[in-house]
Short mmCIF file of C-alpha atoms in Angstrom, two decimals:
data_model
loop_
_atom_site.label_atom_id
_atom_site.label_comp_id
_atom_site.label_asym_id
_atom_site.label_seq_id
_atom_site.Cartn_x
_atom_site.Cartn_y
_atom_site.Cartn_z
CA MET A 676 -13.06 14.76 -18.23
CA VAL A 677 -11.66 11.14 -18.42
CA ASP A 678 -12.57 8.19 -16.69
CA VAL A 679 -9.71 5.50 -15.74
CA LEU A 680 -10.07 2.48 -14.76
CA LEU A 681 -6.96 0.60 -13.07
CA ILE A 682 -7.02 -3.16 -13.51
CA LEU A 683 -5.29 -5.09 -11.09
CA ASP A 684 -5.58 -8.60 -12.64
CA GLY A 685 -5.91 -11.57 -10.32
CA ALA A 686 -5.52 -9.48 -6.88
CA SER A 687 -8.58 -10.70 -5.03
CA GLU A 688 -8.64 -14.27 -3.48
CA PRO A 689 -10.75 -16.23 -1.38
CA VAL A 690 -11.19 -15.27 2.04
CA GLY A 691 -9.78 -17.22 4.91
CA ALA A 692 -8.64 -17.29 8.29
CA GLY A 693 -5.58 -15.27 7.84
CA PRO A 694 -5.35 -11.97 6.01
CA THR A 695 -5.45 -12.16 1.87
CA SER A 696 -2.71 -10.15 -0.34
CA LEU A 697 -4.88 -6.99 -0.51
CA GLU A 698 -4.93 -6.75 2.88
CA ARG A 699 -1.41 -7.88 3.87
CA ALA A 700 -0.18 -5.28 0.82
CA GLY A 701 1.15 -1.66 2.11
CA THR A 702 -0.77 0.20 0.19
CA PRO A 703 -1.16 4.35 1.83
CA VAL A 704 -2.27 5.92 -1.47
CA LEU A 705 -5.13 2.88 -2.48
CA ASP A 706 -6.08 3.19 1.35
CA ARG A 707 -6.87 6.87 0.58
CA LEU A 708 -9.05 6.48 -2.23
CA ALA A 709 -10.89 3.68 0.04
CA ARG A 710 -11.36 6.38 3.03
CA GLU A 711 -12.28 8.91 0.66
CA GLY A 712 -14.24 7.07 -2.17
CA ARG A 713 -17.12 4.55 -2.61
CA LEU A 714 -16.55 0.56 -2.06
CA ALA A 715 -18.18 -1.63 -4.31
CA ARG A 716 -18.45 -5.18 -4.60
CA LEU A 717 -18.99 -5.87 -7.98
CA ARG A 718 -19.59 -9.60 -10.23
CA THR A 719 -17.47 -9.69 -13.01
CA VAL A 720 -17.67 -13.50 -14.18
CA ALA A 721 -20.99 -14.68 -15.38
CA PRO A 722 -22.42 -17.99 -13.87
CA GLY A 723 -21.18 -20.71 -15.70
CA LEU A 724 -18.30 -18.95 -17.08
CA PRO A 725 -14.42 -20.05 -16.42
CA ALA A 726 -13.44 -17.58 -13.91
CA GLY A 727 -10.27 -15.65 -16.01
CA SER A 728 -10.02 -12.30 -17.95
CA GLU A 729 -11.73 -13.73 -21.02
CA SER A 730 -14.43 -13.66 -18.81
CA ALA A 731 -13.93 -10.85 -16.38
CA ILE A 732 -12.26 -8.09 -18.64
CA PRO A 733 -15.01 -7.68 -21.32
CA ALA A 734 -17.31 -6.99 -18.45
CA LEU A 735 -15.17 -4.33 -16.78
CA LEU A 736 -15.37 -3.04 -19.98
CA GLY A 737 -19.04 -3.07 -20.13
CA TRP A 738 -20.19 -6.26 -21.97
CA THR A 739 -20.60 -9.56 -20.62
CA PRO A 740 -19.74 -12.40 -22.81
CA GLU A 741 -22.73 -15.64 -22.59
CA ALA A 742 -20.18 -18.31 -23.82
CA PRO A 743 -16.82 -18.66 -23.20
CA LEU A 744 -14.34 -16.33 -25.24
CA ASP A 745 -11.91 -17.93 -27.84
CA ARG A 746 -8.80 -17.28 -26.33
CA GLY A 747 -6.63 -18.25 -29.82
CA ALA A 748 -8.46 -15.33 -31.20
CA VAL A 749 -7.84 -12.98 -28.17
CA GLU A 750 -4.38 -13.81 -28.39
CA ALA A 751 -3.85 -13.47 -32.20
CA ALA A 752 -5.50 -10.04 -31.80
CA ALA A 753 -3.06 -8.97 -29.68
CA ARG A 754 -0.07 -9.64 -31.60
CA GLY A 755 -1.56 -8.20 -34.60
CA VAL A 756 -1.62 -12.32 -36.02
CA ALA A 757 -4.17 -12.65 -38.44
CA PRO A 758 -4.52 -16.49 -39.38
CA ALA A 759 -4.24 -17.22 -43.51
CA ARG A 760 -7.66 -17.94 -44.68
CA GLY A 761 -9.15 -21.68 -44.00
CA GLU A 762 -6.68 -21.63 -40.56
CA ARG A 763 -7.60 -20.76 -36.92
CA ALA A 764 -5.50 -19.92 -34.07
CA TRP A 765 -5.54 -21.58 -30.65
CA ARG A 766 -4.17 -20.37 -27.44
CA VAL A 767 -1.79 -23.75 -25.90
CA ASP A 768 -0.37 -23.83 -22.24
CA SER A 769 3.33 -25.49 -21.24
CA VAL A 770 2.30 -27.05 -17.88
CA GLY A 771 4.64 -28.59 -15.07
CA PRO A 772 4.10 -31.92 -13.70
CA ASP A 773 3.11 -30.14 -10.70
CA GLY A 774 0.62 -27.94 -12.23
CA ARG A 775 2.99 -24.83 -11.76
CA ARG A 776 3.64 -22.93 -15.04
CA PRO A 777 7.28 -23.77 -15.83
CA GLY A 778 10.13 -21.28 -16.56
CA ALA A 779 11.25 -19.55 -19.56
CA GLY A 780 13.71 -22.69 -20.65
CA ALA A 781 10.96 -25.13 -20.19
CA ALA A 782 8.40 -23.09 -22.47
CA ALA A 783 10.78 -22.64 -25.15
CA GLU A 784 11.52 -26.18 -24.71
CA ALA A 785 7.74 -26.83 -25.42
CA ALA A 786 7.78 -24.68 -28.46
CA ARG A 787 10.15 -27.04 -29.70
CA ARG A 788 8.43 -29.96 -29.23
CA LEU A 789 5.16 -28.32 -30.84
CA ARG A 790 6.62 -27.32 -33.91
CA ARG A 791 7.96 -30.97 -34.31
CA HIS A 792 4.57 -32.08 -33.50
CA LEU A 793 2.68 -29.75 -35.60
CA PRO A 794 5.07 -29.36 -38.65
CA ARG A 795 2.25 -27.91 -40.67
CA HIS A 796 1.06 -25.33 -38.07
CA ARG A 797 3.18 -22.06 -37.02
CA VAL A 798 4.19 -21.60 -33.43
CA LEU A 799 4.76 -18.72 -31.54
CA PRO A 800 6.14 -18.75 -28.76
CA LEU A 801 3.88 -15.42 -26.33
CA GLY A 802 5.93 -15.44 -23.43
CA GLY A 803 6.11 -17.46 -20.00
CA HIS A 804 4.03 -20.28 -20.40
CA ARG A 805 2.00 -19.39 -23.10
CA LEU A 806 2.40 -20.38 -26.94
CA LEU A 807 0.26 -19.53 -30.09
CA VAL A 808 -0.49 -21.99 -33.11
CA CYS A 809 -1.98 -21.09 -36.70
CA GLY A 810 -3.21 -23.75 -38.71
CA ARG A 811 -5.79 -25.27 -39.88
CA GLY A 812 -7.98 -27.35 -37.86
CA PRO A 813 -9.18 -29.46 -35.90
CA LEU A 814 -5.97 -29.41 -33.75
CA PRO A 815 -4.68 -32.92 -33.48
CA ASP A 816 -3.72 -34.39 -29.95
CA LEU A 817 -0.76 -32.81 -28.01
CA PRO A 818 2.12 -34.36 -26.25
CA PRO A 819 2.09 -34.20 -22.40
CA GLY A 820 2.55 -31.01 -21.07
CA LEU A 821 0.80 -28.98 -23.25
CA ARG A 822 -2.59 -28.06 -22.95
CA ALA A 823 -4.85 -26.06 -25.82
CA TRP A 824 -7.38 -24.00 -24.84
CA PRO A 825 -11.18 -25.09 -26.11
CA GLU A 826 -12.74 -22.92 -29.21
CA GLY A 827 -14.81 -20.48 -28.00
CA ALA A 828 -16.76 -16.88 -29.16
CA LEU A 829 -15.61 -13.92 -30.42
CA PRO A 830 -16.90 -10.81 -28.86
CA PRO A 831 -18.92 -8.05 -30.80
CA ARG A 832 -17.04 -4.89 -31.02
CA VAL A 833 -19.29 -2.51 -28.40
CA LEU A 834 -16.09 -0.18 -28.11
CA ASP A 835 -14.77 2.67 -30.21
CA GLU A 836 -11.46 4.41 -30.12
CA SER A 837 -12.70 6.87 -27.67
CA THR A 838 -11.95 3.91 -24.94
CA THR A 839 -8.02 3.41 -24.69
CA VAL A 840 -6.38 0.49 -23.44
CA ILE A 841 -3.10 0.33 -22.13
CA ALA A 842 -1.53 -3.36 -21.46
CA ALA A 843 1.14 -5.85 -22.10
CA GLU A 844 0.66 -7.97 -25.62
CA GLY A 845 -1.62 -10.61 -23.67
CA GLY A 846 -5.37 -11.11 -22.94
CA ALA A 847 -6.23 -7.31 -22.19
CA ALA A 848 -4.58 -5.91 -25.04
CA GLY A 849 -6.24 -8.70 -27.89
CA LEU A 850 -9.64 -7.89 -25.93
CA GLY A 851 -9.67 -4.28 -26.37
CA HIS A 852 -8.79 -4.88 -29.98
CA LEU A 853 -11.57 -7.64 -30.41
CA LEU A 854 -14.14 -4.94 -28.58
CA GLY A 855 -13.35 -2.36 -30.58
CA ALA A 856 -11.00 0.05 -28.29
CA ARG A 857 -7.60 1.57 -28.91
CA VAL A 858 -5.10 -0.34 -27.42
CA VAL A 859 -1.62 1.02 -26.30
CA VAL A 860 1.44 -1.55 -25.75
CA PRO A 861 4.17 0.54 -23.95
CA ALA A 862 7.62 -0.75 -24.59
CA GLY A 863 8.42 -2.01 -21.15
CA ALA A 864 5.30 -3.80 -20.73
CA THR A 865 5.47 -7.61 -19.98
CA GLY A 866 1.90 -8.35 -17.95
CA ARG A 867 4.88 -9.62 -14.79
CA PRO A 868 5.54 -8.21 -11.87
CA ASP A 869 8.65 -6.54 -13.42
CA THR A 870 6.39 -4.48 -15.73
CA ASP A 871 7.20 -0.84 -16.64
CA LEU A 872 4.35 0.82 -14.51
CA ALA A 873 6.00 4.59 -15.31
CA GLY A 874 5.58 3.77 -19.12
CA LYS A 875 1.96 2.34 -18.43
CA ALA A 876 1.43 5.82 -16.35
CA ALA A 877 3.03 7.95 -19.09
CA ALA A 878 1.25 6.16 -21.86
CA ALA A 879 -2.39 7.21 -19.56
CA ALA A 880 -1.11 10.86 -19.66
CA ARG A 881 -0.66 10.59 -23.06
CA ALA A 882 -4.18 9.07 -24.21
CA THR A 883 -5.84 11.74 -21.56
CA GLY A 884 -4.54 14.57 -23.39
CA GLU A 885 -5.02 13.49 -26.89
CA GLY A 886 -8.99 13.37 -25.79
CA ALA A 887 -9.44 9.63 -24.57
CA ALA A 888 -12.65 9.96 -22.79
CA ARG A 889 -11.93 6.81 -20.87
CA VAL A 890 -8.62 5.33 -19.82
CA VAL A 891 -8.17 1.36 -18.69
CA VAL A 892 -4.72 0.25 -17.73
CA HIS A 893 -4.10 -3.15 -17.03
CA VAL A 894 -1.95 -4.54 -14.62
CA GLY A 895 -0.77 -8.52 -14.81
CA GLY A 896 1.69 -8.94 -12.20
CA PRO A 897 -0.45 -9.86 -9.15
CA ASP A 898 -2.08 -12.55 -11.65
CA GLU A 899 1.34 -13.91 -12.77
CA ALA A 900 2.36 -14.33 -9.00
CA ALA A 901 -0.37 -15.83 -7.66
CA HIS A 902 -0.12 -18.20 -10.41
CA GLN A 903 3.47 -19.21 -9.13
CA ARG A 904 2.20 -19.52 -6.30
CA ASP A 905 4.24 -17.01 -5.12
CA ALA A 906 2.27 -15.07 -1.94
CA GLU A 907 4.93 -12.54 -1.20
CA ALA A 908 5.41 -11.58 -5.20
CA LYS A 909 1.51 -10.99 -5.57
CA VAL A 910 1.90 -8.72 -2.16
CA ALA A 911 4.64 -6.90 -3.52
CA ALA A 912 3.07 -6.21 -6.94
CA ILE A 913 0.38 -4.65 -5.40
CA GLU A 914 2.64 -2.36 -3.41
CA ARG A 915 4.49 -1.78 -6.62
CA VAL A 916 0.89 -0.02 -8.34
CA ASP A 917 0.78 2.01 -5.20
CA ARG A 918 4.03 3.42 -4.99
CA GLU A 919 4.78 3.51 -9.32
CA LEU A 920 1.45 4.14 -10.92
CA LEU A 921 -1.16 4.76 -8.58
CA PRO A 922 -0.14 8.19 -7.32
CA GLN A 923 0.08 9.44 -11.22
CA LEU A 924 -3.51 8.14 -12.09
CA ALA A 925 -4.81 10.04 -9.05
CA ARG A 926 -2.93 13.18 -10.41
CA LEU A 927 -4.29 12.56 -13.76
CA VAL A 928 -7.79 12.51 -12.81
CA GLN A 929 -7.12 15.62 -10.50
CA VAL A 930 -5.92 17.67 -13.47
CA TYR A 931 -9.16 16.35 -15.83
CA ALA A 932 -12.05 16.57 -13.15
CA GLY A 933 -12.41 12.75 -13.74
CA THR A 934 -12.66 9.48 -12.03
CA LEU A 935 -10.53 6.69 -10.88
CA ARG A 936 -11.69 3.17 -10.05
CA VAL A 937 -9.56 0.55 -9.50
CA CYS A 938 -10.79 -3.25 -9.25
CA PRO A 939 -9.72 -6.54 -9.84
CA ASP A 940 -10.64 -8.65 -12.77
CA HIS A 941 -11.04 -11.81 -10.76
CA GLY A 942 -9.52 -13.43 -8.09
CA CYS A 943 -6.43 -15.73 -7.78
CA ASP A 944 -5.48 -17.81 -5.11
CA PRO A 945 -1.85 -17.95 -4.51
CA ARG A 946 -2.21 -20.95 -2.40
CA THR A 947 -3.22 -23.04 -5.13
CA GLY A 948 -2.41 -20.89 -8.43
CA GLU A 949 -6.12 -21.01 -9.46
CA HIS A 950 -8.69 -18.51 -10.34
CA ASP A 951 -11.20 -17.75 -8.36
CA PRO A 952 -14.88 -16.40 -9.47
CA ALA A 953 -15.94 -14.60 -6.45
CA PRO A 954 -17.31 -11.01 -6.59
CA VAL A 955 -14.32 -8.49 -6.23
CA PRO A 956 -13.80 -5.48 -4.47
CA SER A 957 -13.65 -2.11 -6.42
CA VAL A 958 -13.34 1.23 -5.32
CA LEU A 959 -14.52 4.40 -7.21
CA TRP A 960 -12.81 7.78 -6.66
CA SER A 961 -13.07 11.52 -7.69
CA PRO A 962 -10.93 14.43 -6.91
CA ALA A 963 -14.59 15.50 -5.34
CA ALA A 964 -14.80 12.75 -3.45
CA ARG A 965 -15.65 13.91 0.48
CA GLY A 966 -15.97 10.22 1.81
CA ASP A 967 -14.12 9.90 5.61
CA ASP A 968 -14.38 6.56 6.33
CA ALA A 969 -11.46 5.78 8.71
CA GLY A 970 -11.08 2.00 8.46
CA ALA A 971 -11.98 1.88 4.85
CA ARG A 972 -9.76 -0.44 2.53
CA LEU A 973 -9.85 -2.08 -1.07
CA SER A 974 -10.22 -5.50 0.41
CA GLU A 975 -12.43 -8.82 0.21
CA ARG A 976 -13.42 -8.92 3.54
CA ALA A 977 -14.22 -4.90 3.52
CA VAL A 978 -17.39 -5.43 0.83
CA ALA A 979 -18.58 -8.75 2.09
CA SER A 980 -21.45 -7.32 3.66
CA LEU A 981 -22.22 -5.38 0.56
CA PRO A 982 -24.79 -5.90 -2.04
CA VAL A 983 -23.52 -7.89 -5.06
CA HIS A 984 -23.42 -5.58 -8.39
CA ASP A 985 -22.61 -6.82 -11.90
CA ALA A 986 -20.10 -4.97 -13.23
CA THR A 987 -21.39 -4.45 -16.72
CA GLU A 988 -24.24 -2.26 -14.95
CA VAL A 989 -21.81 -0.34 -13.01
CA LEU A 990 -18.87 0.05 -15.13
CA ALA A 991 -20.67 0.15 -18.97
CA GLY A 992 -20.38 3.34 -21.02
#
């Protein structure tokens, strides 16, 4: 038996007058899971913590942070970067003048500027707007257009290799490493809407065949599209998951008589590009599910009347 958790990063969003991305997306496979399975409303971001993957993914993996986590340490762990004795790592973001995340060219220029500004530090581009800086602290003030994440806490190793986390090189992979899980980064995994979903499905099948009791598949495309304020790309990313990943994961749990849960880690509003800490919709499905709610869908509005449960209590183990 295997329990599979699919994290749709940033797929949720605030409910307004119009439909949300989850409501707009054509998702026949996810709709079937919602009709047959059980919907829930989960709190993934603890009160007082920033809305983001560093707060929400640990809760989905069974541990709720009590303070903001150190994003520099998370990003370093994702890439196997070990700061030297007496050094530490910082996550630095390149921010465009309008608040949007800049393109690849702008991020490369930001890395060059940062190397000139911090000649005694190592600067590693992480892809997109993300940079990793390693060196001795405290970190000096940065040039305009660059923003360092504050230092934070480190998570405990509450997992073991019976849990496999499948993700691109980034926050989800780093959190998996720090929490003690086995982490697999498929070759084509990018964290963007163009990520190789077939590669993630294949990695999930291998992990299950190797005896993993729990497989966590992270997909970052919806969140990345929302940060770019591209509502259509966010919808398309959700629809790709429904076509190219969910059918394979559903077949996998059928073969191993397991369960499949689909859940965003947090919300991300494509109108503003900002994260949202509100509770998120979740669906739990198994091959033995006998539900038959013809109107059920995985959406924020569909679970609005349900009680809110802490994700850690529901998903721990």
